[in-house]
Amino acid sequence: MLPAFKLLEPNTIEEACRIALDTDGMFLAGATDIFVAMHGGALFPETLISLAKIDALRDIRKTDQGIFIGALTPHRYFEFNQVMKTRYTAIHEGCAQVGSPQIRNRGTIGGNLCNGAPSADSAGPLLVFDAVCVIVGAAYERTLPLREFYLGPKKTALRKGELLKSIYLPEPVSRSASRYIKFTRRNAMDLALLGVSAYLALDDSGGIADARLALTTAGPTPIRAGEAERRLIGHKPCDSLFSEAAAIAENESLPRTSWRSSKEFRLKLVKSLTEKALREAFERI
Amino acid sequence: MDWRDVTVYVNGDEYTKTIPVQMTLAEFLRDELFLTGTKIGCNEGECGACTVILDGVAVNSCLVLAVHADGKNVLTIEGVSEGELHPLQQAFLDAGAVQCGFCTPGMIMTAKALLDRDPAPSREVIRKEIEGNLCRCTGYNRIIDAVEKAALMLQKR
């Protein structure tokens, strides 16, 4: 059995936020991270606030400009949904590579972000689609670009009593495509040694109108490689340009050495995978 | 301890029990209902031996609270046969996909969830779908053979 805890199961977002304000309870979504840590003796929460009964956190709502996706939406949705496959391809590729089908059926997009891991497979792809976090407190709602959501390893901008309600994804422009490459030691059930997400949009003359790059496990948090993006915008896409941008991305990253990989190897990966991700995103347009 | 009353529908039968909240679904099935076909291997979502089908989707029952199965349908290995062996069970035997057998119940539940959704998956799709089920005996090829065989048997029905 899991270490003993008190289970609270609020029915509404407001109730959940109020409980989080008044207790030291921890929010529980798909449990695929929290229970692993609890089974392993690394986490002993006194109170868990289960979000399972709050259906509002599963809402998916399309608007003219984009789509709101409830924080409790499981990875499996992004793996199978046609709009995700065709319009938000990198997000589809990221979520389809989380753990296993069993994990993807339970694990949620909100949990993947709030867990704060620098290796989160959904984080990089969401960053290149300029995702916005919709955050709720007991009596208010605020929005925050995902770029500003991560403060450090396992640290997010969520304050006590706040909950990630949904992710807003702006509609990508028509001549655009994306690619997520996850580098792992084996093909399944592994965390990214390094992840690169690329998004490219072309103008009418075939030049790069917009370029976005995100790196995961290349620093204490998932990051955007802003300098490399600026090098790309306004130029004609070609291999030498992609290679130059990749070298800039390598300079922008701050990976560390862990048991999974050395810092030096991760830097080499940033260079080669960024080139590859840009090339393959471009080929998809 | 924090206790709850739950009613879970397992393999079509209704069970009502009073259980502590920290009990996992895997423990509920094995220790409360004595349905020991569901195996506990790693107890942290890596090995897939505890896979069951919860409201139509495959989950690691070691990472689901039993109280979160309240009011839901659970299908375990004990519930897949319909009088005679299910085509997946028969195909696993025919293809030599069972060696020590510890991974087999979880493997079959994952495969069943796949075939319920996609009746004619490619070998590549099967291989990807069983990525969360470890087998240390067979080398996986015969398991993939078995799932393909079962898919054909089910299509002929």
Coordinates of C-alpha atoms in Angstrom, one line a residue:
Chain A
M1 CA 0.0 0.0 0.0
L2 CA 1.0 3.6 -0.5
P3 CA 2.1 5.5 2.6
A4 CA -1.0 6.7 4.5
F5 CA -2.5 10.0 3.6
K6 CA -5.7 11.9 3.9
L7 CA -7.7 12.1 0.7
L8 CA -9.7 15.2 -0.2
E9 CA -11.9 15.1 -3.3
P10 CA -13.3 18.6 -4.1
N11 CA -16.0 18.8 -6.8
T12 CA -15.2 22.3 -8.0
I13 CA -12.1 24.3 -8.9
E14 CA -13.0 27.0 -6.2
E15 CA -13.3 24.3 -3.5
A16 CA -9.9 22.8 -4.6
C17 CA -8.2 26.2 -4.4
R18 CA -9.6 27.0 -1.0
I19 CA -8.5 23.6 0.3
A20 CA -5.0 24.2 -1.1
L21 CA -4.9 27.6 0.6
D22 CA -6.0 26.2 4.0
T23 CA -3.9 23.0 4.1
D24 CA -0.5 21.8 3.0
G25 CA -2.3 19.4 0.6
M26 CA -0.8 18.4 -2.7
F27 CA -2.8 18.4 -5.9
L28 CA -3.2 14.9 -7.4
A29 CA -4.0 14.6 -11.1
G30 CA -3.0 11.4 -13.0
A31 CA -0.8 10.2 -10.2
T32 CA 1.8 8.8 -12.5
D33 CA 4.6 10.9 -11.0
I34 CA 3.3 11.3 -7.4
F35 CA 2.5 7.6 -6.8
V36 CA 5.9 6.5 -8.2
A37 CA 7.6 8.8 -5.7
M38 CA 5.4 7.6 -2.9
H39 CA 5.9 3.9 -3.8
G40 CA 9.6 4.6 -3.9
G41 CA 9.7 6.2 -0.4
A42 CA 10.7 9.6 -1.8
L43 CA 7.4 11.4 -1.0
F44 CA 5.1 11.2 2.0
P45 CA 2.3 13.8 1.6
E46 CA 0.0 14.2 4.5
T47 CA -2.9 15.3 2.4
L48 CA -3.7 14.7 -1.3
I49 CA -6.2 16.9 -3.0
S50 CA -7.6 14.7 -5.9
L51 CA -8.8 16.7 -8.9
A52 CA -10.5 13.6 -10.4
K53 CA -14.1 14.8 -9.6
I54 CA -13.6 18.3 -11.2
D55 CA -15.0 17.8 -14.7
A56 CA -14.3 21.5 -15.6
L57 CA -10.6 20.6 -15.7
R58 CA -11.3 18.2 -18.7
D59 CA -13.0 20.8 -20.9
I60 CA -11.7 21.2 -24.4
R61 CA -13.0 24.3 -26.1
K62 CA -12.2 25.6 -29.6
T63 CA -12.4 29.3 -30.3
D64 CA -11.7 31.3 -33.5
Q65 CA -8.1 32.0 -32.5
G66 CA -7.1 28.7 -30.8
I67 CA -8.1 26.0 -28.4
F68 CA -8.3 25.7 -24.6
I69 CA -7.3 22.3 -23.3
G70 CA -8.3 21.3 -19.8
A71 CA -5.3 20.5 -17.5
L72 CA -6.6 17.0 -16.8
T73 CA -6.6 16.0 -20.5
P74 CA -4.5 12.8 -20.7
H75 CA -1.5 12.5 -23.0
R76 CA -3.4 9.9 -25.0
Y77 CA -5.7 12.7 -26.3
F78 CA -2.8 14.4 -28.0
E79 CA -1.6 11.1 -29.3
F80 CA -4.8 10.3 -31.2
N81 CA -6.5 13.6 -31.9
Q82 CA -6.4 14.5 -35.6
V83 CA -6.1 18.2 -35.0
M84 CA -3.1 17.6 -32.8
K85 CA -1.5 15.3 -35.3
T86 CA -1.9 17.7 -38.2
R87 CA -1.8 21.2 -36.8
Y88 CA 0.1 20.8 -33.5
T89 CA 2.4 17.9 -34.7
A90 CA 5.2 18.5 -32.2
I91 CA 2.8 18.3 -29.3
H92 CA 1.4 15.1 -30.7
E93 CA 4.9 13.7 -31.0
G94 CA 5.9 14.7 -27.5
C95 CA 2.8 13.3 -25.8
A96 CA 2.9 10.1 -27.8
Q97 CA 6.4 9.4 -26.3
V98 CA 5.6 9.8 -22.6
G99 CA 6.1 6.6 -20.7
S100 CA 3.7 3.9 -22.1
P101 CA 0.1 3.6 -23.2
Q102 CA -0.9 2.9 -19.6
I103 CA 0.9 6.0 -18.4
R104 CA -0.5 8.1 -21.2
N105 CA -4.0 7.0 -20.4
R106 CA -3.6 8.4 -16.8
G107 CA -0.9 11.0 -17.0
T108 CA -2.2 14.5 -17.7
I109 CA -0.9 17.5 -19.6
G110 CA -1.3 19.7 -16.6
G111 CA 0.5 17.3 -14.3
N112 CA 3.4 17.0 -16.8
L113 CA 3.8 20.8 -16.6
C114 CA 3.2 21.4 -12.9
N115 CA 5.6 18.6 -11.9
G116 CA 8.2 21.1 -13.2
A117 CA 10.6 18.5 -14.7
P118 CA 13.1 19.9 -17.2
S119 CA 12.6 16.8 -19.3
A120 CA 8.8 17.0 -19.7
D121 CA 7.9 15.8 -23.2
S122 CA 5.0 18.1 -23.5
A123 CA 6.8 21.3 -22.3
G124 CA 9.1 21.9 -25.3
P125 CA 6.4 21.4 -28.0
L126 CA 3.9 23.6 -26.0
L127 CA 6.6 26.3 -25.8
V128 CA 7.0 26.5 -29.6
F129 CA 3.3 26.9 -30.0
D130 CA 3.3 29.9 -27.6
A131 CA 1.1 28.1 -25.1
V132 CA -0.5 30.2 -22.4
C133 CA -1.3 28.8 -18.9
V134 CA -4.8 29.7 -17.5
I135 CA -4.3 29.7 -13.7
V136 CA -7.0 29.9 -11.2
G137 CA -7.0 31.0 -7.5
A138 CA -9.9 30.8 -5.1
A139 CA -11.6 34.0 -6.5
Y140 CA -9.6 35.0 -9.5
E141 CA -8.2 33.8 -12.8
R142 CA -4.9 34.9 -14.5
T143 CA -3.0 34.0 -17.6
L144 CA 0.7 33.5 -17.9
P145 CA 2.7 32.5 -21.0
L146 CA 4.2 29.1 -20.5
R147 CA 7.6 30.7 -21.1
E148 CA 7.2 32.4 -17.7
F149 CA 5.7 29.4 -15.9
Y150 CA 9.0 27.6 -15.1
L151 CA 11.1 29.2 -12.4
G152 CA 13.6 26.4 -11.7
P153 CA 13.9 22.7 -11.5
K154 CA 10.6 21.4 -9.9
K155 CA 9.6 25.1 -9.4
T156 CA 6.7 26.8 -11.2
A157 CA 5.0 30.2 -11.0
L158 CA 2.0 28.6 -9.3
R159 CA 1.4 30.3 -5.9
K160 CA -0.1 28.6 -2.9
G161 CA -3.8 28.0 -3.6
E162 CA -3.5 28.2 -7.3
L163 CA -4.3 25.6 -9.9
L164 CA -3.5 25.2 -13.6
K165 CA -6.9 25.1 -15.2
S166 CA -6.1 24.9 -18.8
I167 CA -3.6 25.5 -21.6
Y168 CA -4.4 27.8 -24.4
L169 CA -2.9 27.1 -27.8
P170 CA -3.1 29.8 -30.5
E171 CA -4.0 28.5 -33.9
P172 CA -0.8 28.0 -36.0
V173 CA -0.7 30.0 -39.3
S174 CA -1.3 28.1 -42.5
R175 CA 2.2 27.6 -44.0
S176 CA 3.8 26.2 -40.8
A177 CA 4.9 22.9 -39.4
S178 CA 6.6 21.6 -36.3
R179 CA 8.8 18.7 -35.1
Y180 CA 9.8 17.3 -31.7
I181 CA 12.8 15.0 -31.4
K182 CA 13.3 13.2 -28.1
F183 CA 16.7 11.5 -27.7
T184 CA 16.6 8.5 -25.4
R185 CA 18.9 5.5 -24.7
R186 CA 16.1 3.1 -25.5
N187 CA 12.8 3.5 -27.5
A188 CA 10.3 3.2 -24.6
M189 CA 9.8 4.1 -21.0
D190 CA 12.7 6.5 -20.8
L191 CA 13.1 10.2 -20.0
A192 CA 14.6 12.5 -22.6
L193 CA 18.4 12.8 -22.5
L194 CA 17.6 15.8 -24.6
G195 CA 14.5 17.1 -26.4
V196 CA 14.4 19.6 -29.2
S197 CA 11.2 21.2 -30.5
A198 CA 11.1 23.3 -33.7
Y199 CA 8.3 25.4 -35.3
L200 CA 8.7 27.1 -38.6
A201 CA 6.3 29.4 -40.6
L202 CA 7.1 30.6 -44.1
D203 CA 6.0 33.8 -45.8
D204 CA 4.7 34.1 -49.4
S205 CA 8.2 34.2 -50.9
G206 CA 9.3 31.1 -49.0
G207 CA 11.4 33.0 -46.4
I208 CA 11.1 32.2 -42.7
A209 CA 8.4 34.4 -41.2
D210 CA 8.5 32.8 -37.8
A211 CA 10.9 30.4 -36.1
R212 CA 10.6 29.0 -32.6
L213 CA 12.9 26.6 -30.9
A214 CA 12.6 24.9 -27.5
L215 CA 15.1 22.8 -25.6
T216 CA 14.2 20.3 -22.8
T217 CA 16.8 18.8 -20.4
A218 CA 19.2 21.5 -21.8
G219 CA 19.0 23.6 -18.6
P220 CA 17.3 23.8 -15.2
T221 CA 13.9 24.4 -17.0
P222 CA 12.6 23.9 -20.5
I223 CA 13.7 26.9 -22.5
R224 CA 13.2 28.8 -25.7
A225 CA 16.4 29.4 -27.8
G226 CA 15.6 33.0 -28.6
E227 CA 18.9 34.0 -30.2
A228 CA 18.8 31.0 -32.5
E229 CA 15.2 31.9 -33.5
R230 CA 16.2 35.5 -34.3
R231 CA 19.0 34.2 -36.6
L232 CA 16.4 32.2 -38.6
I233 CA 13.7 34.8 -39.0
G234 CA 13.7 36.7 -42.3
H235 CA 16.0 34.3 -44.1
K236 CA 15.6 31.7 -46.7
P237 CA 15.6 28.2 -45.1
C238 CA 18.6 26.1 -46.0
D239 CA 20.9 23.5 -44.3
S240 CA 23.7 26.0 -43.6
L241 CA 21.3 28.5 -42.0
F242 CA 19.8 25.6 -39.8
S243 CA 23.4 24.6 -38.9
E244 CA 24.2 28.2 -37.8
A245 CA 21.1 28.5 -35.8
A246 CA 21.8 25.1 -34.1
A247 CA 25.3 26.4 -33.1
I248 CA 23.7 29.4 -31.5
A249 CA 21.2 27.1 -29.7
E250 CA 24.1 25.1 -28.3
N251 CA 25.6 28.4 -26.9
E252 CA 22.2 29.3 -25.3
S253 CA 21.8 26.0 -23.5
L254 CA 23.0 25.2 -20.0
P255 CA 22.8 21.5 -19.6
R256 CA 24.3 19.7 -16.6
T257 CA 25.9 16.3 -16.1
S258 CA 23.6 13.7 -14.6
W259 CA 23.7 9.9 -14.5
R260 CA 21.8 9.9 -17.7
S261 CA 24.3 11.9 -19.7
S262 CA 27.3 14.2 -19.5
K263 CA 27.0 17.9 -20.1
E264 CA 29.4 17.6 -23.1
F265 CA 27.2 15.0 -24.8
R266 CA 24.1 17.0 -24.2
L267 CA 25.7 20.0 -25.9
K268 CA 26.6 17.9 -28.9
L269 CA 23.0 16.7 -29.0
V270 CA 21.6 20.2 -28.9
K271 CA 23.6 21.1 -32.0
S272 CA 22.8 18.0 -34.1
L273 CA 19.2 17.6 -33.0
T274 CA 18.3 21.2 -33.5
E275 CA 19.6 21.0 -37.1
K276 CA 17.6 17.9 -37.7
A277 CA 14.4 19.2 -36.1
L278 CA 14.6 22.4 -38.2
R279 CA 15.2 20.5 -41.3
E280 CA 12.4 18.0 -40.7
A281 CA 9.9 20.8 -39.6
F282 CA 10.8 22.6 -42.9
E283 CA 10.2 19.4 -44.9
R284 CA 6.7 19.1 -43.5
I285 CA 5.5 22.5 -44.7
Chain B
M1 CA -6.4 5.9 8.5
D2 CA -8.8 7.4 6.0
W3 CA -11.4 4.8 4.9
R4 CA -14.0 4.8 2.2
D5 CA -16.8 2.6 0.9
V6 CA -16.4 1.7 -2.8
T7 CA -18.5 -0.2 -5.3
V8 CA -16.5 -1.5 -8.2
Y9 CA -17.7 -3.5 -11.2
V10 CA -15.1 -6.1 -11.9
N11 CA -15.5 -8.5 -14.8
G12 CA -19.2 -7.7 -14.7
D13 CA -19.7 -8.4 -11.0
E14 CA -20.5 -5.8 -8.4
Y15 CA -18.3 -5.6 -5.3
T16 CA -18.8 -3.2 -2.4
K17 CA -16.0 -2.9 0.1
T18 CA -14.7 -0.6 2.8
I19 CA -11.0 0.1 2.1
P20 CA -8.3 2.6 3.1
V21 CA -7.7 5.4 0.6
Q22 CA -4.1 4.4 0.1
M23 CA -5.0 1.0 -1.3
T24 CA -4.1 0.7 -5.0
L25 CA -6.5 -0.9 -7.5
A26 CA -3.9 -3.8 -7.9
E27 CA -4.0 -4.5 -4.2
F28 CA -7.8 -4.2 -4.2
L29 CA -8.1 -6.8 -6.9
R30 CA -5.6 -9.2 -5.4
D31 CA -6.1 -8.9 -1.6
E32 CA -9.8 -7.9 -1.4
L33 CA -11.3 -9.8 -4.3
F34 CA -8.6 -12.6 -4.5
L35 CA -8.3 -12.1 -8.3
T36 CA -4.6 -12.8 -8.3
G37 CA -4.3 -13.0 -12.1
T38 CA -3.3 -9.4 -12.0
K39 CA 0.4 -9.4 -11.1
I40 CA 2.4 -6.7 -9.2
G41 CA 5.9 -6.5 -10.5
C42 CA 7.6 -3.2 -10.0
N43 CA 4.8 -1.4 -8.3
E44 CA 5.8 1.9 -10.0
G45 CA 4.3 1.8 -13.5
E46 CA 7.4 0.5 -15.3
C47 CA 6.7 -3.1 -16.0
G48 CA 3.0 -3.3 -16.9
A49 CA 2.4 -6.7 -15.2
C50 CA -0.6 -5.1 -13.3
T51 CA -2.3 -3.8 -16.4
V52 CA -6.1 -3.9 -16.3
I53 CA -8.7 -2.2 -18.4
L54 CA -10.5 0.6 -16.6
D55 CA -13.5 2.0 -18.3
G56 CA -12.2 0.9 -21.7
V57 CA -8.5 1.9 -21.4
A58 CA -5.4 0.1 -20.2
V59 CA -4.0 1.4 -17.0
N60 CA -1.3 0.3 -14.5
S61 CA -3.5 -0.7 -11.6
C62 CA -0.5 -0.1 -9.2
L63 CA -0.8 3.6 -10.0
V64 CA -4.6 3.9 -9.6
L65 CA -6.3 4.3 -6.2
A66 CA -8.9 1.7 -5.6
V67 CA -11.2 4.5 -4.5
H68 CA -10.8 6.1 -7.9
A69 CA -12.3 2.9 -9.5
D70 CA -15.5 3.6 -7.5
G71 CA -18.5 3.2 -9.8
K72 CA -16.3 2.1 -12.7
N73 CA -15.9 -1.0 -14.8
V74 CA -12.7 -3.0 -14.4
L75 CA -11.7 -5.9 -16.7
T76 CA -9.0 -8.2 -15.5
I77 CA -7.4 -11.4 -17.0
E78 CA -10.0 -13.4 -15.1
G79 CA -12.8 -11.7 -17.2
V80 CA -11.5 -12.0 -20.7
S81 CA -12.5 -15.6 -21.5
E82 CA -16.0 -16.3 -22.6
G83 CA -16.6 -20.0 -21.7
E84 CA -13.6 -21.0 -23.8
L85 CA -10.3 -19.2 -24.0
H86 CA -10.3 -15.7 -25.5
P87 CA -8.6 -15.6 -29.0
L88 CA -5.7 -13.7 -27.4
Q89 CA -5.2 -16.4 -24.7
Q90 CA -5.4 -19.1 -27.3
A91 CA -3.0 -17.3 -29.6
F92 CA -0.5 -16.7 -26.8
L93 CA -0.5 -20.5 -26.2
D94 CA -0.3 -21.4 -29.9
A95 CA 2.5 -18.9 -30.7
G96 CA 4.7 -19.9 -27.7
A97 CA 4.3 -16.3 -26.3
V98 CA 4.1 -17.6 -22.7
Q99 CA 7.3 -18.7 -20.9
C100 CA 7.4 -17.9 -17.2
G101 CA 4.0 -16.3 -17.5
F102 CA 4.4 -13.4 -15.1
C103 CA 3.9 -10.7 -17.8
T104 CA 1.2 -12.6 -19.7
P105 CA -1.9 -11.2 -17.9
G106 CA -0.8 -7.6 -18.3
M107 CA 0.4 -8.2 -21.8
I108 CA -3.0 -9.7 -22.8
M109 CA -4.9 -6.8 -21.2
T110 CA -2.8 -4.3 -23.1
A111 CA -3.3 -6.2 -26.3
K112 CA -7.0 -6.5 -25.7
A113 CA -7.3 -2.7 -25.2
L114 CA -5.5 -2.3 -28.5
L115 CA -7.6 -4.8 -30.5
D116 CA -10.8 -3.3 -29.0
R117 CA -9.7 0.0 -30.5
D118 CA -7.9 -1.1 -33.7
P119 CA -8.9 -4.6 -34.9
A120 CA -6.1 -4.9 -37.4
P121 CA -2.9 -3.3 -36.1
S122 CA 0.4 -3.5 -37.9
R123 CA 3.4 -5.2 -36.2
E124 CA 4.8 -1.8 -35.6
V125 CA 1.7 -0.6 -33.9
I126 CA 1.6 -3.7 -31.7
R127 CA 5.3 -3.3 -30.8
K128 CA 4.7 0.4 -29.8
E129 CA 1.5 -0.5 -27.8
I130 CA 3.3 -3.1 -25.6
E131 CA 6.1 -0.7 -24.8
G132 CA 4.9 -0.5 -21.2
N133 CA 4.9 -4.3 -20.7
L134 CA 8.2 -5.9 -19.9
C135 CA 8.9 -9.5 -20.7
R136 CA 12.2 -11.0 -19.7
C137 CA 11.7 -14.4 -21.4
T138 CA 10.4 -14.3 -24.9
G139 CA 12.2 -11.5 -26.6
Y140 CA 8.8 -10.1 -27.6
N141 CA 8.6 -11.5 -31.1
R142 CA 6.3 -14.4 -30.2
I143 CA 4.1 -12.0 -28.3
I144 CA 3.7 -9.8 -31.3
D145 CA 3.0 -13.0 -33.4
A146 CA 0.3 -13.9 -30.9
V147 CA -1.4 -10.5 -31.0
E148 CA -1.4 -10.6 -34.8
K149 CA -2.8 -14.2 -34.8
A150 CA -5.5 -13.1 -32.3
A151 CA -6.4 -10.2 -34.4
L152 CA -7.0 -12.5 -37.4
M153 CA -9.0 -14.9 -35.2
L154 CA -11.2 -12.1 -34.0
Q155 CA -11.7 -10.7 -37.5
K156 CA -12.9 -14.1 -38.7
R157 CA -15.6 -14.2 -36.1

